[in-house]
């Protein structure tokens, strides 16, 4: 626990005495570009290659570069010629870049015909670059039929009907019309396997899976779900001209999803067995079919509609009977947003992640139906399975919350045997660890850091002994430029018992004798925790740029914080379950208690003037703060919010709000509760948001107008979910957010930007 010790000098009103000059705002908006070149040897986590080497990205003078390290030689070098790769990318994309500012954060090392290549992404364009010739080419998009949020096939697009050849090479299976057809490769003769397919119940060629012995195949019969489309108007297309319409398949909560039922087909006889769906009667989603190596069965994963049951189902190839290998049930939700099983030896054993005892732990199942072996236990959580080493019968995993007195979100790494025994700890530093085990299990790279400590990268042997330090981040120049580390603060939540952790960012010229308005950066989605734990500048961990944004805002005279309240992930199941059918809660009782505890310790922390901002689910929470807690939150900026969970995508919302759609959706709705608005509100939306339907924002606007409420609205033409169209050196949307908080929390009038023609080059 880190307790803040802040000065308690006399109250002052310095925050209301100085008009924020345009130069101050420009300095805040340009903070990332000013600071990005000031660190040295700050390394990103490692990625292993198939040849036993690994690469990583690190900051150097002038930008960053990729390094390639060979553990056997104990030395490293540049991963490739950065200047030539920049030229290759420019030739393929027209996007000109510099050698030390390549437009991607990482790449995948692959070989094509024995030649090393890098698979990477520039914007939305996937590229494959030859690391000998440095010629880059765009990778073809997947020919598979797209699915709306994974659950409704887009029938406007043809399925990939490439014939699926049997392992012995004698047969090909494909679809004709809505049915599956077999063709003998030797003579081209064909026969239909199915004959009853139609538009309302077809056989999916993309689902075809051959048995290892080529005597059988399995595929899905599909009853298609609702094909609900979102239509967006692109008012200001690039290059000018009249508006254009954009459409997107967009299933929402309550919509019918594709219903899949596996069918087993015998090649010789043509006999079909439609598998009884008693074990999977109400599917939300089913995984691709996969055959066991011995051909005795095929398997698939079943997620039940409502997300309260997940099953690993196996189907006998002898008679088509199904049985459940593992069933995971919950009275609230099973979190299917994270991997929950890993199969060994062709499915003879299954490593399974479960929260059945109230904490997320590892279990080992086999196909015999015997009770599972519990591999880990205790009041802490397994975060991720990093590697399953079948040969050594070991599992490498990250976990958090096992160290009393330490931040419960710091990831530590362990290895445990599948045959029992206590986990072996592989990391020890009081920090957040990002570990990459080598493919052969002989090494691992540990990159660890904290928000107040730059990354250290170490290469270690599998037994935990140190081979060598690879990198040590140097932030001397960053400190000299005025950087100060964010501060961790912990206080009790709504129950007076549970620790709630947060982060505090103060102005670089912080004066403890002054009183500062408070602004909370909120994201409260149940799919993760969000307060950064690793060293944050420049995207080292997700959220890094957001914390830079917090610093930029703080430098205008605020204290800016971020908090993980109840309902977020990576703590106990009970902590997580607060979000169930309750997204409107957003952990606010914990957040307000946290604010009050900090204000009681720190007189500079003025909770009579609290603002809040957030995007996406954070936008929903921002609006919820003003609607449901107006006595505490005075002003909010909500970006691209999913304000009504009935209007948002099916995948995220049914996971947490459940199915069928009930009155819990209405209780959380920013539309139904818009009449409650008391504070100041700025809504920002990108008109081409493909993640959250922009109509979600406009329906809030409609409800506010009907309720006679005053608010501000910024609609960004062409803006996506990330919004923010740049106008020269200043990001317009973020400048508007800065102005909004200066006006409503500090009582100061922002600069008259329209009169300052030189401030905004076009």
PDB file of N, CA, C and O in Angstrom, residues 626-651:
ATOM      1  N   UNK A 626     -23.189  11.463 -13.931  1.00  0.00           N
ATOM      2  CA  UNK A 626     -23.988  12.694 -13.842  1.00  0.00           C
ATOM      3  C   UNK A 626     -25.458  12.405 -13.575  1.00  0.00           C
ATOM      4  O   UNK A 626     -26.143  13.193 -12.909  1.00  0.00           O
ATOM      5  N   UNK A 627     -25.952  11.271 -14.076  1.00  0.00           N
ATOM      6  CA  UNK A 627     -27.376  10.955 -13.905  1.00  0.00           C
ATOM      7  C   UNK A 627     -27.677  10.381 -12.532  1.00  0.00           C
ATOM      8  O   UNK A 627     -28.697  10.721 -11.912  1.00  0.00           O
ATOM      9  N   UNK A 628     -26.794   9.490 -12.041  1.00  0.00           N
ATOM     10  CA  UNK A 628     -27.094   8.736 -10.821  1.00  0.00           C
ATOM     11  C   UNK A 628     -26.353   9.236  -9.586  1.00  0.00           C
ATOM     12  O   UNK A 628     -26.708   8.875  -8.468  1.00  0.00           O
ATOM     13  N   UNK A 629     -25.346  10.078  -9.784  1.00  0.00           N
ATOM     14  CA  UNK A 629     -24.578  10.603  -8.644  1.00  0.00           C
ATOM     15  C   UNK A 629     -24.315  12.099  -8.827  1.00  0.00           C
ATOM     16  O   UNK A 629     -23.175  12.567  -8.715  1.00  0.00           O
ATOM     17  N   UNK A 630     -25.367  12.875  -9.075  1.00  0.00           N
ATOM     18  CA  UNK A 630     -25.167  14.305  -9.351  1.00  0.00           C
ATOM     19  C   UNK A 630     -24.684  15.087  -8.139  1.00  0.00           C
ATOM     20  O   UNK A 630     -24.149  16.189  -8.295  1.00  0.00           O
ATOM     21  N   UNK A 631     -24.856  14.520  -6.941  1.00  0.00           N
ATOM     22  CA  UNK A 631     -24.374  15.213  -5.751  1.00  0.00           C
ATOM     23  C   UNK A 631     -22.861  15.195  -5.667  1.00  0.00           C
ATOM     24  O   UNK A 631     -22.266  15.982  -4.903  1.00  0.00           O
ATOM     25  N   UNK A 632     -22.208  14.341  -6.453  1.00  0.00           N
ATOM     26  CA  UNK A 632     -20.752  14.227  -6.367  1.00  0.00           C
ATOM     27  C   UNK A 632     -20.066  14.697  -7.652  1.00  0.00           C
ATOM     28  O   UNK A 632     -19.075  15.413  -7.596  1.00  0.00           O
ATOM     29  N   UNK A 633     -20.564  14.269  -8.813  1.00  0.00           N
ATOM     30  CA  UNK A 633     -19.919  14.612 -10.087  1.00  0.00           C
ATOM     31  C   UNK A 633     -20.621  15.811 -10.709  1.00  0.00           C
ATOM     32  O   UNK A 633     -21.823  15.786 -10.947  1.00  0.00           O
ATOM     33  N   UNK A 634     -19.834  16.851 -11.028  1.00  0.00           N
ATOM     34  CA  UNK A 634     -20.414  18.107 -11.510  1.00  0.00           C
ATOM     35  C   UNK A 634     -20.362  18.261 -13.024  1.00  0.00           C
ATOM     36  O   UNK A 634     -21.183  18.981 -13.602  1.00  0.00           O
ATOM     37  N   UNK A 635     -19.373  17.654 -13.675  1.00  0.00           N
ATOM     38  CA  UNK A 635     -19.193  17.856 -15.117  1.00  0.00           C
ATOM     39  C   UNK A 635     -18.592  16.596 -15.718  1.00  0.00           C
ATOM     40  O   UNK A 635     -17.767  15.925 -15.083  1.00  0.00           O
ATOM     41  N   UNK A 636     -19.004  16.291 -16.946  1.00  0.00           N
ATOM     42  CA  UNK A 636     -18.489  15.085 -17.582  1.00  0.00           C
ATOM     43  C   UNK A 636     -18.365  15.231 -19.084  1.00  0.00           C
ATOM     44  O   UNK A 636     -19.180  15.912 -19.724  1.00  0.00           O
ATOM     45  N   UNK A 637     -17.337  14.574 -19.648  1.00  0.00           N
ATOM     46  CA  UNK A 637     -17.147  14.493 -21.092  1.00  0.00           C
ATOM     47  C   UNK A 637     -17.235  13.022 -21.476  1.00  0.00           C
ATOM     48  O   UNK A 637     -16.402  12.209 -21.051  1.00  0.00           O
ATOM     49  N   UNK A 638     -18.253  12.667 -22.246  1.00  0.00           N
ATOM     50  CA  UNK A 638     -18.529  11.277 -22.609  1.00  0.00           C
ATOM     51  C   UNK A 638     -18.253  11.088 -24.098  1.00  0.00           C
ATOM     52  O   UNK A 638     -18.853  11.761 -24.931  1.00  0.00           O
ATOM     53  N   UNK A 639     -17.342  10.168 -24.396  1.00  0.00           N
ATOM     54  CA  UNK A 639     -16.919   9.903 -25.768  1.00  0.00           C
ATOM     55  C   UNK A 639     -17.535   8.589 -26.258  1.00  0.00           C
ATOM     56  O   UNK A 639     -17.342   7.539 -25.649  1.00  0.00           O
ATOM     57  N   UNK A 640     -18.264   8.638 -27.364  1.00  0.00           N
ATOM     58  CA  UNK A 640     -18.732   7.429 -28.073  1.00  0.00           C
ATOM     59  C   UNK A 640     -19.286   6.373 -27.121  1.00  0.00           C
ATOM     60  O   UNK A 640     -18.937   5.202 -27.201  1.00  0.00           O
ATOM     61  N   UNK A 641     -20.153   6.770 -26.227  1.00  0.00           N
ATOM     62  CA  UNK A 641     -20.642   5.864 -25.203  1.00  0.00           C
ATOM     63  C   UNK A 641     -21.698   4.892 -25.698  1.00  0.00           C
ATOM     64  O   UNK A 641     -22.492   5.193 -26.596  1.00  0.00           O
ATOM     65  N   UNK A 642     -21.721   3.707 -25.062  1.00  0.00           N
ATOM     66  CA  UNK A 642     -22.797   2.730 -25.292  1.00  0.00           C
ATOM     67  C   UNK A 642     -23.863   3.004 -24.218  1.00  0.00           C
ATOM     68  O   UNK A 642     -23.997   2.245 -23.262  1.00  0.00           O
ATOM     69  N   UNK A 643     -24.602   4.073 -24.390  1.00  0.00           N
ATOM     70  CA  UNK A 643     -25.428   4.629 -23.322  1.00  0.00           C
ATOM     71  C   UNK A 643     -26.651   3.786 -22.994  1.00  0.00           C
ATOM     72  O   UNK A 643     -27.216   3.905 -21.917  1.00  0.00           O
ATOM     73  N   UNK A 644     -27.063   2.964 -23.939  1.00  0.00           N
ATOM     74  CA  UNK A 644     -28.178   2.052 -23.704  1.00  0.00           C
ATOM     75  C   UNK A 644     -27.729   0.675 -24.175  1.00  0.00           C
ATOM     76  O   UNK A 644     -27.489   0.474 -25.367  1.00  0.00           O
ATOM     77  N   UNK A 645     -27.601  -0.265 -23.250  1.00  0.00           N
ATOM     78  CA  UNK A 645     -27.027  -1.566 -23.587  1.00  0.00           C
ATOM     79  C   UNK A 645     -27.889  -2.364 -24.549  1.00  0.00           C
ATOM     80  O   UNK A 645     -27.413  -3.329 -25.148  1.00  0.00           O
ATOM     81  N   UNK A 646     -29.142  -1.969 -24.740  1.00  0.00           N
ATOM     82  CA  UNK A 646     -29.994  -2.618 -25.734  1.00  0.00           C
ATOM     83  C   UNK A 646     -29.625  -2.185 -27.148  1.00  0.00           C
ATOM     84  O   UNK A 646     -29.951  -2.879 -28.124  1.00  0.00           O
ATOM     85  N   UNK A 647     -28.945  -1.033 -27.273  1.00  0.00           N
ATOM     86  CA  UNK A 647     -28.570  -0.495 -28.579  1.00  0.00           C
ATOM     87  C   UNK A 647     -27.180  -0.932 -29.015  1.00  0.00           C
ATOM     88  O   UNK A 647     -26.801  -0.787 -30.171  1.00  0.00           O
ATOM     89  N   UNK A 648     -26.399  -1.453 -28.097  1.00  0.00           N
ATOM     90  CA  UNK A 648     -25.003  -1.765 -28.363  1.00  0.00           C
ATOM     91  C   UNK A 648     -24.863  -3.190 -28.889  1.00  0.00           C
ATOM     92  O   UNK A 648     -25.823  -3.961 -28.912  1.00  0.00           O
ATOM     93  N   UNK A 649     -23.675  -3.571 -29.256  1.00  0.00           N
ATOM     94  CA  UNK A 649     -23.400  -4.889 -29.826  1.00  0.00           C
ATOM     95  C   UNK A 649     -23.769  -6.005 -28.858  1.00  0.00           C
ATOM     96  O   UNK A 649     -23.626  -5.887 -27.646  1.00  0.00           O
ATOM     97  N   UNK A 650     -24.183  -7.124 -29.423  1.00  0.00           N
ATOM     98  CA  UNK A 650     -24.683  -8.243 -28.631  1.00  0.00           C
ATOM     99  C   UNK A 650     -23.592  -8.848 -27.758  1.00  0.00           C
ATOM    100  O   UNK A 650     -23.848  -9.241 -26.610  1.00  0.00           O
ATOM    101  N   UNK A 651     -22.379  -8.947 -28.281  1.00  0.00           N
ATOM    102  CA  UNK A 651     -21.333  -9.740 -27.621  1.00  0.00           C
ATOM    103  C   UNK A 651     -20.990  -9.199 -26.252  1.00  0.00           C
ATOM    104  O   UNK A 651     -20.995  -9.938 -25.251  1.00  0.00           O
TER     105      UNK A 651
END
